[in-house]
Each structure stands twice: as C-alpha cells, then as structure tokens.
PDB file of C-alpha atoms in Angstrom:
ATOM      1  CA  UNK R 532      22.859  26.589   3.259  1.00 68.00           C
ATOM      2  CA  UNK R 533      19.562  28.215   2.340  1.00 86.00           C
ATOM      3  CA  UNK R 534      17.751  25.650   0.198  1.00 96.00           C
ATOM      4  CA  UNK R 535      15.085  28.091  -0.943  1.00 95.00           C
ATOM      5  CA  UNK R 536      12.256  26.087   0.617  1.00 98.00           C
ATOM      6  CA  UNK R 537      10.709  28.926   2.608  1.00 97.00           C
ATOM      7  CA  UNK R 538       6.946  28.805   2.061  1.00 97.00           C
ATOM      8  CA  UNK R 539       7.123  25.660  -0.081  1.00 98.00           C
ATOM      9  CA  UNK R 540       4.210  23.311   0.647  1.00 98.00           C
ATOM     10  CA  UNK R 541       5.149  19.676   1.241  1.00 98.00           C
ATOM     11  CA  UNK R 542       3.150  16.538   2.041  1.00 98.00           C
ATOM     12  CA  UNK R 543       5.029  13.791   3.920  1.00 98.00           C
ATOM     13  CA  UNK R 544       3.532  10.345   4.460  1.00 98.00           C
ATOM     14  CA  UNK R 545       4.536   8.511   7.613  1.00 98.00           C
ATOM     15  CA  UNK R 546       5.412  11.935   8.947  1.00 97.00           C
ATOM     16  CA  UNK R 547       4.584  11.488  12.621  1.00 97.00           C
ATOM     17  CA  UNK R 548       7.696   9.588  13.774  1.00 96.00           C
ATOM     18  CA  UNK R 549      11.126   8.288  12.857  1.00 96.00           C
ATOM     19  CA  UNK R 550      12.585   9.204   9.482  1.00 97.00           C
ATOM     20  CA  UNK R 551       9.354  10.861   8.333  1.00 98.00           C
ATOM     21  CA  UNK R 552       9.269  13.198  11.308  1.00 98.00           C
ATOM     22  CA  UNK R 553      12.974  13.921  10.849  1.00 98.00           C
ATOM     23  CA  UNK R 554      12.308  14.897   7.232  1.00 98.00           C
ATOM     24  CA  UNK R 555       9.435  17.131   8.320  1.00 98.00           C
ATOM     25  CA  UNK R 556      11.663  18.792  10.935  1.00 98.00           C
ATOM     26  CA  UNK R 557      14.401  19.466   8.382  1.00 98.00           C
ATOM     27  CA  UNK R 558      11.848  21.024   6.046  1.00 98.00           C
ATOM     28  CA  UNK R 559      10.274  23.057   8.841  1.00 97.00           C
ATOM     29  CA  UNK R 560      13.680  24.516   9.689  1.00 96.00           C
ATOM     30  CA  UNK R 561      13.893  25.634   6.056  1.00 97.00           C
ATOM     31  CA  UNK R 562      10.533  27.406   6.399  1.00 97.00           C
ATOM     32  CA  UNK R 563       8.359  24.900   4.520  1.00 98.00           C
ATOM     33  CA  UNK R 564       4.637  24.479   5.184  1.00 98.00           C
ATOM     34  CA  UNK R 565       3.852  20.846   5.964  1.00 98.00           C
ATOM     35  CA  UNK R 566       1.035  18.380   5.478  1.00 98.00           C
ATOM     36  CA  UNK R 567       1.592  15.190   7.469  1.00 98.00           C
ATOM     37  CA  UNK R 568      -0.140  11.882   6.754  1.00 98.00           C
ATOM     38  CA  UNK R 569      -0.023   8.929   9.174  1.00 98.00           C
ATOM     39  CA  UNK R 570      -2.410   6.463  10.765  1.00 97.00           C
ATOM     40  CA  UNK R 571      -2.213   7.579  14.403  1.00 97.00           C
ATOM     41  CA  UNK R 572      -4.072  10.826  15.237  1.00 97.00           C
ATOM     42  CA  UNK R 573      -2.286  11.175  18.576  1.00 97.00           C
ATOM     43  CA  UNK R 574       1.127  10.758  16.958  1.00 97.00           C
ATOM     44  CA  UNK R 575       0.210  13.332  14.341  1.00 98.00           C
ATOM     45  CA  UNK R 576      -0.879  15.785  17.026  1.00 98.00           C
ATOM     46  CA  UNK R 577       2.438  15.398  18.870  1.00 97.00           C
ATOM     47  CA  UNK R 578       4.428  15.794  15.653  1.00 97.00           C
ATOM     48  CA  UNK R 579       2.443  18.881  14.628  1.00 97.00           C
ATOM     49  CA  UNK R 580       3.005  20.519  18.011  1.00 96.00           C
ATOM     50  CA  UNK R 581       6.758  19.991  17.661  1.00 95.00           C
ATOM     51  CA  UNK R 582       6.865  21.309  14.106  1.00 97.00           C
ATOM     52  CA  UNK R 583       4.835  24.425  14.900  1.00 93.00           C
ATOM     53  CA  UNK R 584       7.734  25.582  17.055  1.00 93.00           C
ATOM     54  CA  UNK R 585       9.312  26.630  13.734  1.00 93.00           C
ATOM     55  CA  UNK R 586       6.352  28.981  13.064  1.00 89.00           C
ATOM     56  CA  UNK R 587       5.366  27.366   9.755  1.00 91.00           C
ATOM     57  CA  UNK R 588       1.954  26.035   8.806  1.00 96.00           C
ATOM     58  CA  UNK R 589       1.279  22.393   9.692  1.00 98.00           C
ATOM     59  CA  UNK R 590      -1.770  20.370   8.648  1.00 98.00           C
ATOM     60  CA  UNK R 591      -2.435  16.692   9.334  1.00 98.00           C
ATOM     61  CA  UNK R 592      -4.551  13.821   8.036  1.00 98.00           C
ATOM     62  CA  UNK R 593      -4.988  10.492   9.828  1.00 98.00           C
ATOM     63  CA  UNK R 594      -5.102   7.985   6.966  1.00 98.00           C
ATOM     64  CA  UNK R 595      -3.918   4.471   6.213  1.00 98.00           C
ATOM     65  CA  UNK R 596      -1.798   5.001   3.087  1.00 98.00           C
ATOM     66  CA  UNK R 597      -2.881   1.621   1.679  1.00 98.00           C
ATOM     67  CA  UNK R 598      -6.452   2.942   1.476  1.00 98.00           C
ATOM     68  CA  UNK R 599      -5.772   4.674  -1.810  1.00 98.00           C
ATOM     69  CA  UNK R 600      -9.136   6.429  -1.997  1.00 98.00           C
ATOM     70  CA  UNK R 601      -8.670   7.896   1.480  1.00 98.00           C
ATOM     71  CA  UNK R 602      -5.070   8.811   0.637  1.00 98.00           C
ATOM     72  CA  UNK R 603      -6.159  10.738  -2.442  1.00 98.00           C
ATOM     73  CA  UNK R 604      -8.774  12.574  -0.384  1.00 98.00           C
ATOM     74  CA  UNK R 605      -6.178  13.456   2.236  1.00 98.00           C
ATOM     75  CA  UNK R 606      -3.827  14.885  -0.395  1.00 98.00           C
ATOM     76  CA  UNK R 607      -6.602  17.107  -1.766  1.00 98.00           C
ATOM     77  CA  UNK R 608      -7.635  18.215   1.733  1.00 98.00           C
ATOM     78  CA  UNK R 609      -4.079  19.059   2.757  1.00 98.00           C
ATOM     79  CA  UNK R 610      -3.435  20.913  -0.482  1.00 98.00           C
ATOM     80  CA  UNK R 611      -6.559  22.978   0.110  1.00 98.00           C
ATOM     81  CA  UNK R 612      -5.580  23.737   3.699  1.00 98.00           C
ATOM     82  CA  UNK R 613      -2.019  24.698   2.732  1.00 98.00           C
ATOM     83  CA  UNK R 614      -3.128  26.706  -0.290  1.00 98.00           C
ATOM     84  CA  UNK R 615      -1.511  24.361  -2.792  1.00 98.00           C
ATOM     85  CA  UNK R 616       1.102  21.638  -3.025  1.00 98.00           C
ATOM     86  CA  UNK R 617       4.678  21.903  -4.329  1.00 98.00           C
ATOM     87  CA  UNK R 618       6.530  18.797  -3.127  1.00 98.00           C
ATOM     88  CA  UNK R 619       5.713  15.297  -1.816  1.00 98.00           C
ATOM     89  CA  UNK R 620       7.638  12.686   0.164  1.00 98.00           C
ATOM     90  CA  UNK R 621       6.511   9.049   0.086  1.00 98.00           C
ATOM     91  CA  UNK R 622       8.077   7.937   3.336  1.00 98.00           C
ATOM     92  CA  UNK R 623       5.519   5.523   4.812  1.00 98.00           C
ATOM     93  CA  UNK R 624       6.570   1.906   4.435  1.00 97.00           C
ATOM     94  CA  UNK R 625       7.376  -1.357   6.142  1.00 95.00           C
ATOM     95  CA  UNK R 626       6.732  -5.041   5.751  1.00 94.00           C
ATOM     96  CA  UNK R 627       3.664  -7.198   6.227  1.00 94.00           C
ATOM     97  CA  UNK R 628       5.388 -10.482   5.438  1.00 86.00           C
ATOM     98  CA  UNK R 629       8.802 -11.920   6.091  1.00 90.00           C
ATOM     99  CA  UNK R 630      10.478 -14.398   3.790  1.00 94.00           C
ATOM    100  CA  UNK R 631       8.945 -16.642   1.168  1.00 93.00           C
ATOM    101  CA  UNK R 632       8.923 -19.773   3.333  1.00 93.00           C
ATOM    102  CA  UNK R 633       7.377 -18.172   6.428  1.00 91.00           C
ATOM    103  CA  UNK R 634       4.720 -15.977   4.781  1.00 93.00           C
ATOM    104  CA  UNK R 635       2.224 -16.180   1.941  1.00 95.00           C
ATOM    105  CA  UNK R 636       1.696 -14.432  -1.401  1.00 95.00           C
ATOM    106  CA  UNK R 637      -0.879 -12.108   0.143  1.00 97.00           C
ATOM    107  CA  UNK R 638       1.844 -10.788   2.463  1.00 97.00           C
ATOM    108  CA  UNK R 639       3.999  -9.929  -0.544  1.00 96.00           C
ATOM    109  CA  UNK R 640       1.106  -8.109  -2.210  1.00 97.00           C
ATOM    110  CA  UNK R 641       0.310  -6.185   0.977  1.00 98.00           C
ATOM    111  CA  UNK R 642       3.958  -5.203   1.456  1.00 98.00           C
ATOM    112  CA  UNK R 643       4.135  -3.975  -2.133  1.00 97.00           C
ATOM    113  CA  UNK R 644       0.965  -1.930  -1.577  1.00 98.00           C
ATOM    114  CA  UNK R 645       2.441  -0.319   1.532  1.00 98.00           C
ATOM    115  CA  UNK R 646       5.659   0.701  -0.207  1.00 98.00           C
ATOM    116  CA  UNK R 647       5.585   1.061  -4.002  1.00 98.00           C
ATOM    117  CA  UNK R 648       1.784   1.011  -4.198  1.00 98.00           C
ATOM    118  CA  UNK R 649       1.304   3.882  -1.788  1.00 98.00           C
ATOM    119  CA  UNK R 650       4.031   5.891  -3.542  1.00 98.00           C
ATOM    120  CA  UNK R 651       2.214   5.472  -6.861  1.00 98.00           C
ATOM    121  CA  UNK R 652      -1.145   6.399  -5.322  1.00 98.00           C
ATOM    122  CA  UNK R 653       0.391   9.448  -3.651  1.00 98.00           C
ATOM    123  CA  UNK R 654       1.839  10.638  -6.940  1.00 98.00           C
ATOM    124  CA  UNK R 655      -1.409  10.021  -8.830  1.00 98.00           C
ATOM    125  CA  UNK R 656      -3.296  12.169  -6.318  1.00 98.00           C
ATOM    126  CA  UNK R 657      -0.584  14.839  -6.203  1.00 98.00           C
ATOM    127  CA  UNK R 658       0.053  15.400  -9.923  1.00 98.00           C
ATOM    128  CA  UNK R 659      -2.925  17.769 -10.468  1.00 98.00           C
ATOM    129  CA  UNK R 660      -1.477  19.993  -7.744  1.00 98.00           C
ATOM    130  CA  UNK R 661       2.216  19.558  -8.581  1.00 98.00           C
ATOM    131  CA  UNK R 662       1.806  20.455 -12.241  1.00 97.00           C
ATOM    132  CA  UNK R 663       0.748  23.941 -11.104  1.00 96.00           C
ATOM    133  CA  UNK R 664       3.819  24.345  -8.874  1.00 98.00           C
ATOM    134  CA  UNK R 665       7.213  25.857  -9.631  1.00 96.00           C
ATOM    135  CA  UNK R 666      10.025  23.370  -9.052  1.00 97.00           C
ATOM    136  CA  UNK R 667       7.701  20.454  -8.297  1.00 98.00           C
ATOM    137  CA  UNK R 668       9.498  17.405  -6.927  1.00 98.00           C
ATOM    138  CA  UNK R 669       8.932  14.127  -5.142  1.00 99.00           C
ATOM    139  CA  UNK R 670      11.155  11.827  -3.118  1.00 99.00           C
ATOM    140  CA  UNK R 671      10.451   8.154  -2.368  1.00 99.00           C
ATOM    141  CA  UNK R 672      12.129   6.816   0.768  1.00 98.00           C
ATOM    142  CA  UNK R 673      13.253   3.326  -0.250  1.00 98.00           C
ATOM    143  CA  UNK R 674      16.053   1.228   1.288  1.00 97.00           C
ATOM    144  CA  UNK R 675      19.407  -0.368   0.540  1.00 97.00           C
ATOM    145  CA  UNK R 676      17.499  -3.630   1.014  1.00 96.00           C
ATOM    146  CA  UNK R 677      15.961  -2.905  -2.377  1.00 96.00           C
ATOM    147  CA  UNK R 678      19.434  -3.013  -3.933  1.00 96.00           C
ATOM    148  CA  UNK R 679      21.114  -6.002  -2.295  1.00 91.00           C
ATOM    149  CA  UNK R 680      19.559  -9.364  -1.329  1.00 89.00           C
ATOM    150  CA  UNK R 681      18.694  -9.616   2.363  1.00 89.00           C
ATOM    151  CA  UNK R 682      16.174 -11.292   4.670  1.00 91.00           C
ATOM    152  CA  UNK R 683      12.597 -10.019   4.714  1.00 92.00           C
ATOM    153  CA  UNK R 684      12.106 -10.978   1.079  1.00 95.00           C
ATOM    154  CA  UNK R 685       8.740  -9.226   0.763  1.00 96.00           C
ATOM    155  CA  UNK R 686      10.230  -5.926   1.936  1.00 96.00           C
ATOM    156  CA  UNK R 687      13.288  -6.254  -0.318  1.00 96.00           C
ATOM    157  CA  UNK R 688      11.168  -6.873  -3.413  1.00 96.00           C
ATOM    158  CA  UNK R 689       8.801  -3.997  -2.574  1.00 97.00           C
ATOM    159  CA  UNK R 690      11.650  -1.548  -2.051  1.00 98.00           C
ATOM    160  CA  UNK R 691      13.272  -2.617  -5.321  1.00 98.00           C
ATOM    161  CA  UNK R 692       9.951  -1.859  -7.001  1.00 98.00           C
ATOM    162  CA  UNK R 693       9.779   1.529  -5.315  1.00 98.00           C
ATOM    163  CA  UNK R 694      13.259   2.473  -6.545  1.00 98.00           C
ATOM    164  CA  UNK R 695      12.388   1.521 -10.127  1.00 98.00           C
ATOM    165  CA  UNK R 696       9.047   3.308  -9.859  1.00 98.00           C
ATOM    166  CA  UNK R 697      10.830   6.551  -9.000  1.00 98.00           C
ATOM    167  CA  UNK R 698      13.112   6.345 -12.035  1.00 98.00           C
ATOM    168  CA  UNK R 699      10.203   5.436 -14.317  1.00 98.00           C
ATOM    169  CA  UNK R 700       7.921   8.208 -13.059  1.00 98.00           C
ATOM    170  CA  UNK R 701      10.793  10.672 -13.481  1.00 98.00           C
ATOM    171  CA  UNK R 702      10.607   9.954 -17.209  1.00 98.00           C
ATOM    172  CA  UNK R 703       6.809  10.013 -17.376  1.00 98.00           C
ATOM    173  CA  UNK R 704       6.355  13.225 -15.396  1.00 98.00           C
ATOM    174  CA  UNK R 705       9.298  15.244 -16.715  1.00 98.00           C
ATOM    175  CA  UNK R 706       7.124  16.916 -19.393  1.00 98.00           C
ATOM    176  CA  UNK R 707       4.929  18.208 -16.566  1.00 98.00           C
ATOM    177  CA  UNK R 708       7.918  19.771 -14.823  1.00 98.00           C
ATOM    178  CA  UNK R 709       7.888  17.238 -11.957  1.00 98.00           C
ATOM    179  CA  UNK R 710      11.126  15.660 -10.735  1.00 98.00           C
ATOM    180  CA  UNK R 711      11.043  12.263  -8.985  1.00 98.00           C
ATOM    181  CA  UNK R 712      13.935  10.717  -7.063  1.00 99.00           C
ATOM    182  CA  UNK R 713      14.441   7.932  -4.554  1.00 98.00           C
ATOM    183  CA  UNK R 714      16.673   7.786  -1.520  1.00 98.00           C
ATOM    184  CA  UNK R 715      17.893   4.477  -0.112  1.00 98.00           C
ATOM    185  CA  UNK R 716      18.860   4.750   3.553  1.00 98.00           C
ATOM    186  CA  UNK R 717      20.996   2.146   5.208  1.00 96.00           C
ATOM    187  CA  UNK R 718      20.229   1.029   8.754  1.00 95.00           C
ATOM    188  CA  UNK R 719      19.056   4.054  10.765  1.00 96.00           C
ATOM    189  CA  UNK R 720      18.827   4.129  14.556  1.00 95.00           C
ATOM    190  CA  UNK R 721      16.072   6.053  16.332  1.00 93.00           C
ATOM    191  CA  UNK R 722      14.059   5.510  19.510  1.00 90.00           C
ATOM    192  CA  UNK R 723      11.281   2.974  18.966  1.00 88.00           C
ATOM    193  CA  UNK R 724      12.502   2.014  15.490  1.00 87.00           C
ATOM    194  CA  UNK R 725      13.141  -1.490  14.210  1.00 89.00           C
ATOM    195  CA  UNK R 726      16.883  -1.356  14.901  1.00 90.00           C
ATOM    196  CA  UNK R 727      16.265  -0.036  18.414  1.00 92.00           C
ATOM    197  CA  UNK R 728      14.055  -3.081  19.042  1.00 93.00           C
ATOM    198  CA  UNK R 729      16.524  -5.447  17.386  1.00 90.00           C
ATOM    199  CA  UNK R 730      19.329  -4.121  19.595  1.00 94.00           C
ATOM    200  CA  UNK R 731      17.300  -4.777  22.750  1.00 94.00           C
ATOM    201  CA  UNK R 732      16.169  -8.244  21.636  1.00 94.00           C
ATOM    202  CA  UNK R 733      19.432  -9.421  20.032  1.00 93.00           C
ATOM    203  CA  UNK R 734      22.320  -7.509  21.642  1.00 94.00           C
ATOM    204  CA  UNK R 735      25.080  -9.873  20.540  1.00 94.00           C
ATOM    205  CA  UNK R 736      23.874 -10.019  16.934  1.00 92.00           C
ATOM    206  CA  UNK R 737      23.494  -6.242  16.906  1.00 94.00           C
ATOM    207  CA  UNK R 738      27.008  -5.638  18.238  1.00 95.00           C
ATOM    208  CA  UNK R 739      28.479  -7.997  15.656  1.00 94.00           C
ATOM    209  CA  UNK R 740      26.476  -6.248  12.906  1.00 94.00           C
ATOM    210  CA  UNK R 741      27.787  -2.815  13.858  1.00 95.00           C
ATOM    211  CA  UNK R 742      31.345  -4.034  14.290  1.00 95.00           C
ATOM    212  CA  UNK R 743      31.600  -5.881  10.965  1.00 95.00           C
ATOM    213  CA  UNK R 744      29.297  -4.049   8.530  1.00 95.00           C
ATOM    214  CA  UNK R 745      29.842  -0.323   9.187  1.00 96.00           C
ATOM    215  CA  UNK R 746      33.164   1.379   8.366  1.00 96.00           C
ATOM    216  CA  UNK R 747      32.311   4.217  10.770  1.00 95.00           C
ATOM    217  CA  UNK R 748      31.340   1.791  13.564  1.00 96.00           C
ATOM    218  CA  UNK R 749      27.770   3.058  13.938  1.00 97.00           C
ATOM    219  CA  UNK R 750      24.336   3.092  12.334  1.00 97.00           C
ATOM    220  CA  UNK R 751      23.032   6.179  10.595  1.00 97.00           C
ATOM    221  CA  UNK R 752      21.068   9.032  12.163  1.00 97.00           C
ATOM    222  CA  UNK R 753      17.681  10.323  11.040  1.00 97.00           C
ATOM    223  CA  UNK R 754      19.062  13.798  10.362  1.00 97.00           C
ATOM    224  CA  UNK R 755      21.552  12.349   7.883  1.00 98.00           C
ATOM    225  CA  UNK R 756      18.642  11.079   5.806  1.00 98.00           C
ATOM    226  CA  UNK R 757      16.456  14.142   6.275  1.00 98.00           C
ATOM    227  CA  UNK R 758      19.108  16.556   5.017  1.00 98.00           C
ATOM    228  CA  UNK R 759      19.500  14.640   1.751  1.00 98.00           C
ATOM    229  CA  UNK R 760      15.732  14.584   1.215  1.00 98.00           C
ATOM    230  CA  UNK R 761      15.538  18.341   1.803  1.00 98.00           C
ATOM    231  CA  UNK R 762      18.263  18.881  -0.794  1.00 98.00           C
ATOM    232  CA  UNK R 763      16.478  16.669  -3.346  1.00 98.00           C
ATOM    233  CA  UNK R 764      13.295  18.704  -2.867  1.00 98.00           C
ATOM    234  CA  UNK R 765      15.104  21.999  -3.392  1.00 98.00           C
ATOM    235  CA  UNK R 766      16.002  23.903  -6.532  1.00 96.00           C
ATOM    236  CA  UNK R 767      19.645  23.188  -5.670  1.00 96.00           C
ATOM    237  CA  UNK R 768      19.017  19.746  -7.168  1.00 98.00           C
ATOM    238  CA  UNK R 769      17.051  20.987 -10.179  1.00 97.00           C
ATOM    239  CA  UNK R 770      19.038  18.782 -12.597  1.00 98.00           C
ATOM    240  CA  UNK R 771      18.628  15.610 -10.523  1.00 98.00           C
ATOM    241  CA  UNK R 772      15.743  13.330 -11.432  1.00 98.00           C
ATOM    242  CA  UNK R 773      15.309   9.588 -11.803  1.00 98.00           C
ATOM    243  CA  UNK R 774      18.155   9.025  -9.359  1.00 98.00           C
ATOM    244  CA  UNK R 775      18.410   6.740  -6.358  1.00 98.00           C
ATOM    245  CA  UNK R 776      20.674   8.277  -3.722  1.00 98.00           C
ATOM    246  CA  UNK R 777      22.209   5.726  -1.353  1.00 98.00           C
ATOM    247  CA  UNK R 778      22.817   7.110   2.153  1.00 98.00           C
ATOM    248  CA  UNK R 779      24.311   4.242   4.150  1.00 97.00           C
ATOM    249  CA  UNK R 780      27.758   5.286   5.382  1.00 97.00           C
ATOM    250  CA  UNK R 781      29.353   2.560   3.269  1.00 97.00           C
ATOM    251  CA  UNK R 782      27.303  -0.157   4.957  1.00 96.00           C
ATOM    252  CA  UNK R 783      28.188  -3.613   3.654  1.00 94.00           C
ATOM    253  CA  UNK R 784      25.399  -6.105   4.393  1.00 91.00           C
ATOM    254  CA  UNK R 785      21.968  -4.448   4.466  1.00 90.00           C
ATOM    255  CA  UNK R 786      20.750  -6.538   7.397  1.00 88.00           C
ATOM    256  CA  UNK R 787      21.834  -8.221  10.615  1.00 87.00           C
ATOM    257  CA  UNK R 788      19.123 -10.806  10.056  1.00 86.00           C
ATOM    258  CA  UNK R 789      19.809 -14.173   8.431  1.00 86.00           C
ATOM    259  CA  UNK R 790      17.591 -16.424   6.346  1.00 89.00           C
ATOM    260  CA  UNK R 791      16.476 -19.354   8.495  1.00 86.00           C
ATOM    261  CA  UNK R 792      17.703 -22.737   7.389  1.00 83.00           C
ATOM    262  CA  UNK R 793      14.768 -24.992   6.428  1.00 76.00           C
ATOM    263  CA  UNK R 794      14.328 -28.016   8.678  1.00 71.00           C
TER     264      UNK R 794
END
C-alpha cells in the first residue's frame, strides 16, 4: 500500500537502533526524508548509512532528549536541513529507576522526563514547523506497561503519562491541523534490546513468559510496530487522533518480571 509519504519530512527520536530505527526504515521505504535524533554519534552514522540505501535524505543530531534546550535546537536544525518538518515520532524512552522500594523519587522524575517529558518538549519545538505542514501528525511510542500494572513502577507511570499526553495534545493541537496519537507496543524482540538481554540472563523465566503470555507463542517484531506508526503518520489515518493503538499480539501480562517480596 502506498501511504503517500514520499517526500514527507519526519523527525524520529531514538532513531539509531531498535524500534526507532525500524520506524525510520519503514518510512524510508515509503520515500520519506528523515531526521534522526539519538545520543550516540556512531550509532547515528551507522543508521544513516543504512537508511540512505533507500535514496532519501537523512540528517542526524546527536542529542540527549532530556536536555530540552538541546532537543529544541536539534529539531530546528533538522527542519532547516530537510527544508521543513511534517511529522514527528517520539520514540526515545526507557527507565532510570525500578520499583518504588528499590529506587528514589528522583528516579521517577528522571524516567518521566525521558518518556513523557521528552515527548512534550519535542512537540513544543516542532509545532512552529508542523503548523505549516499539510497533514501534520505525531506519534508517541508508549507501552502496554502504561496500561496494565507491572514491575518497573517508574517506567509504567511514565508511559501512562505519555499515553494521556498524546490524547490531551490531540485536543489542544487539533485547531492547528496537527494530529497526535500514541502506540503501545507489547514485548518486542530485537538484537541488543531489553528482551534479548532478559532471555540470555533468565532463560527459564523467558521461556515460561513466552509460553504462557503470548497466544501466538512469540514476542513481537520491530517491523510490526513500524508499519503501524507509518500508517498513523499517513493521510490514510487522517481521521485518527487522540488514540492509543495497542500492538501486542494479544499479550496477557506486560512483563516477565515480578515485584520482589520485601524482606
């Protein structure tokens, strides 16, 4: 299906690896011009080299997305290099803290900044560009952990905030012609990702997780997330905004981890 994204200019945070790179690849195949933001210059260079195989423009900015001033500067620089900005994807995320009893309030604040905070800062910096675009849209990559209680309390709370932020900004920015949606992936397997590490470190727990929590008997693939994001950024989804699209293959529990029992 032609999604009509040829020549559309998109900024993707966390775009050098994993789900972010998969999203960038899906968009590159559709002919989009890409601006990638991530912390690691070497990772960005490798990602850009891969994406340029699709003959589209690729620009990069090595920035920590929790440095909101630097993030805003990167958005402006990428928009200038690409000749404008039409779509954004807030994909960067993760957790600084674990659960309430084994972390501190500062960890919760830092985790919120990395997820919902960076998404808000990205949108704030992008709105002056997006309001000039045709079909402007944004997607926040959240998680099913933001919908159902699970270990890593800081991450769960931050992702819940990110999901609600998307629906709220959809209302605020609709008069400017900007759509905002969230996508909540289930557990996604890719080389070097958290589930890849968990499988190596906890093979029995991982096998039990796959066997009992996934109707299809497997974790999700990056491409299965990337294709949904590409659709949400396209005019094919022009009447979709404020939504949170769950892409988890019917996954039951959001995590193989368990809350530790206090001594």
